């Protein structure tokens, strides 16, 4: 028998042994892996919840803590906005602090901080919750920056909802004929 035939015969025998032993060991390994995979998401979720509960309040940055806390609206002026699809928003402003507003959306009060713009629009954000309020003279809109979608559009307060005044044109002046004289 030649060496090549002996090598082929050994390969075939080894392959046959692997096939007969593999199903039992493979099934046991697959079952163990499936249990581990199922256990991992639960472990991760419970670890995250535990970490959140045990997180020290000082672990948050000051800005995040301010955005997470419900703002105090005492002494603030409120403006109610009616938006399309029946959505309602209330904005609380304080004359002494033009850098922040409080915005009531879906029964929750959020603190938003002013962000500078080049267009002159009033833009306020709460990065923790992903809320963005943009106010222009004609309307306002609320955006969710985390999901990249509009939450409320065509939001108008009582002044913005008034119909635009029709400006009447002055009576046309008749052109007088020029006479030579």
Short mmCIF file of N, CA and C in Angstrom, two decimals, residues 2 4 7 31 33 36 42 45 63 65 67-69 71 99 109 112 124 126 130 139 142 158 160 166 171 175 177:
data_model
loop_
_atom_site.label_atom_id
_atom_site.label_comp_id
_atom_site.label_asym_id
_atom_site.label_seq_id
_atom_site.Cartn_x
_atom_site.Cartn_y
_atom_site.Cartn_z
N UNK A 2 0.54 2.16 -0.79
CA UNK A 2 1.36 3.36 -0.88
C UNK A 2 1.01 4.32 0.25
N UNK A 4 0.20 7.45 0.07
CA UNK A 4 -0.96 8.30 -0.23
C UNK A 4 -2.25 7.56 0.05
N UNK A 7 -2.72 7.47 3.82
CA UNK A 7 -3.17 8.78 4.32
C UNK A 7 -4.65 8.98 4.05
N UNK A 31 -26.80 23.22 23.21
CA UNK A 31 -27.73 23.48 24.30
C UNK A 31 -27.10 24.41 25.35
N UNK A 33 -24.71 26.59 24.80
CA UNK A 33 -24.60 27.92 24.19
C UNK A 33 -25.94 28.64 24.20
N UNK A 36 -26.63 30.00 27.58
CA UNK A 36 -25.76 31.14 27.86
C UNK A 36 -26.27 32.38 27.14
N UNK A 42 -30.60 38.93 30.00
CA UNK A 42 -31.18 39.18 31.31
C UNK A 42 -30.13 39.72 32.25
N UNK A 45 -29.42 43.34 31.33
CA UNK A 45 -30.51 44.23 31.70
C UNK A 45 -30.54 44.43 33.21
N UNK A 63 -25.21 69.62 34.14
CA UNK A 63 -26.17 69.90 33.09
C UNK A 63 -27.19 68.78 32.96
N UNK A 65 -28.08 66.70 35.31
CA UNK A 65 -28.93 66.72 36.50
C UNK A 65 -29.99 67.80 36.37
N UNK A 67 -31.22 68.95 33.59
CA UNK A 67 -32.18 68.53 32.57
C UNK A 67 -33.08 67.41 33.06
N UNK A 68 -32.60 66.59 33.98
CA UNK A 68 -33.39 65.48 34.50
C UNK A 68 -34.40 65.96 35.54
N UNK A 69 -34.04 66.98 36.31
CA UNK A 69 -34.94 67.49 37.34
C UNK A 69 -36.09 68.26 36.72
N UNK A 71 -38.29 71.33 36.39
CA UNK A 71 -38.02 72.74 36.74
C UNK A 71 -39.12 73.35 37.60
N UNK A 99 -31.93 82.10 29.27
CA UNK A 99 -31.14 80.97 28.77
C UNK A 99 -31.87 79.63 28.90
N UNK A 109 -42.95 67.94 32.65
CA UNK A 109 -42.29 69.23 32.54
C UNK A 109 -40.80 69.01 32.31
N UNK A 112 -35.32 73.06 29.23
CA UNK A 112 -34.57 73.16 28.00
C UNK A 112 -33.63 74.35 28.08
N UNK A 124 -34.19 75.74 21.77
CA UNK A 124 -33.93 75.24 23.11
C UNK A 124 -33.84 73.72 23.05
N UNK A 126 -33.05 69.88 25.29
CA UNK A 126 -32.81 69.04 26.46
C UNK A 126 -32.15 67.79 25.91
N UNK A 130 -33.62 64.37 24.56
CA UNK A 130 -33.62 64.53 23.12
C UNK A 130 -34.66 65.50 22.60
N UNK A 139 -44.63 80.23 14.04
CA UNK A 139 -45.03 78.98 14.69
C UNK A 139 -43.88 78.42 15.51
N UNK A 142 -41.78 71.01 18.02
CA UNK A 142 -41.06 70.20 18.98
C UNK A 142 -40.52 68.97 18.26
N UNK A 158 -51.91 82.08 21.11
CA UNK A 158 -53.11 82.84 20.76
C UNK A 158 -52.80 83.96 19.77
N UNK A 160 -50.27 84.12 17.55
CA UNK A 160 -49.91 83.57 16.24
C UNK A 160 -51.11 82.96 15.53
N UNK A 166 -55.56 91.93 6.89
CA UNK A 166 -55.49 92.24 5.47
C UNK A 166 -55.17 93.72 5.33
N UNK A 171 -56.21 103.80 -2.28
CA UNK A 171 -56.98 103.99 -3.53
C UNK A 171 -56.06 104.39 -4.67
N UNK A 175 -54.42 108.93 -13.23
CA UNK A 175 -53.37 109.66 -13.93
C UNK A 175 -54.06 110.83 -14.64
N UNK A 177 -54.30 113.69 -17.32
CA UNK A 177 -53.74 113.92 -18.64
C UNK A 177 -52.86 115.16 -18.65
#
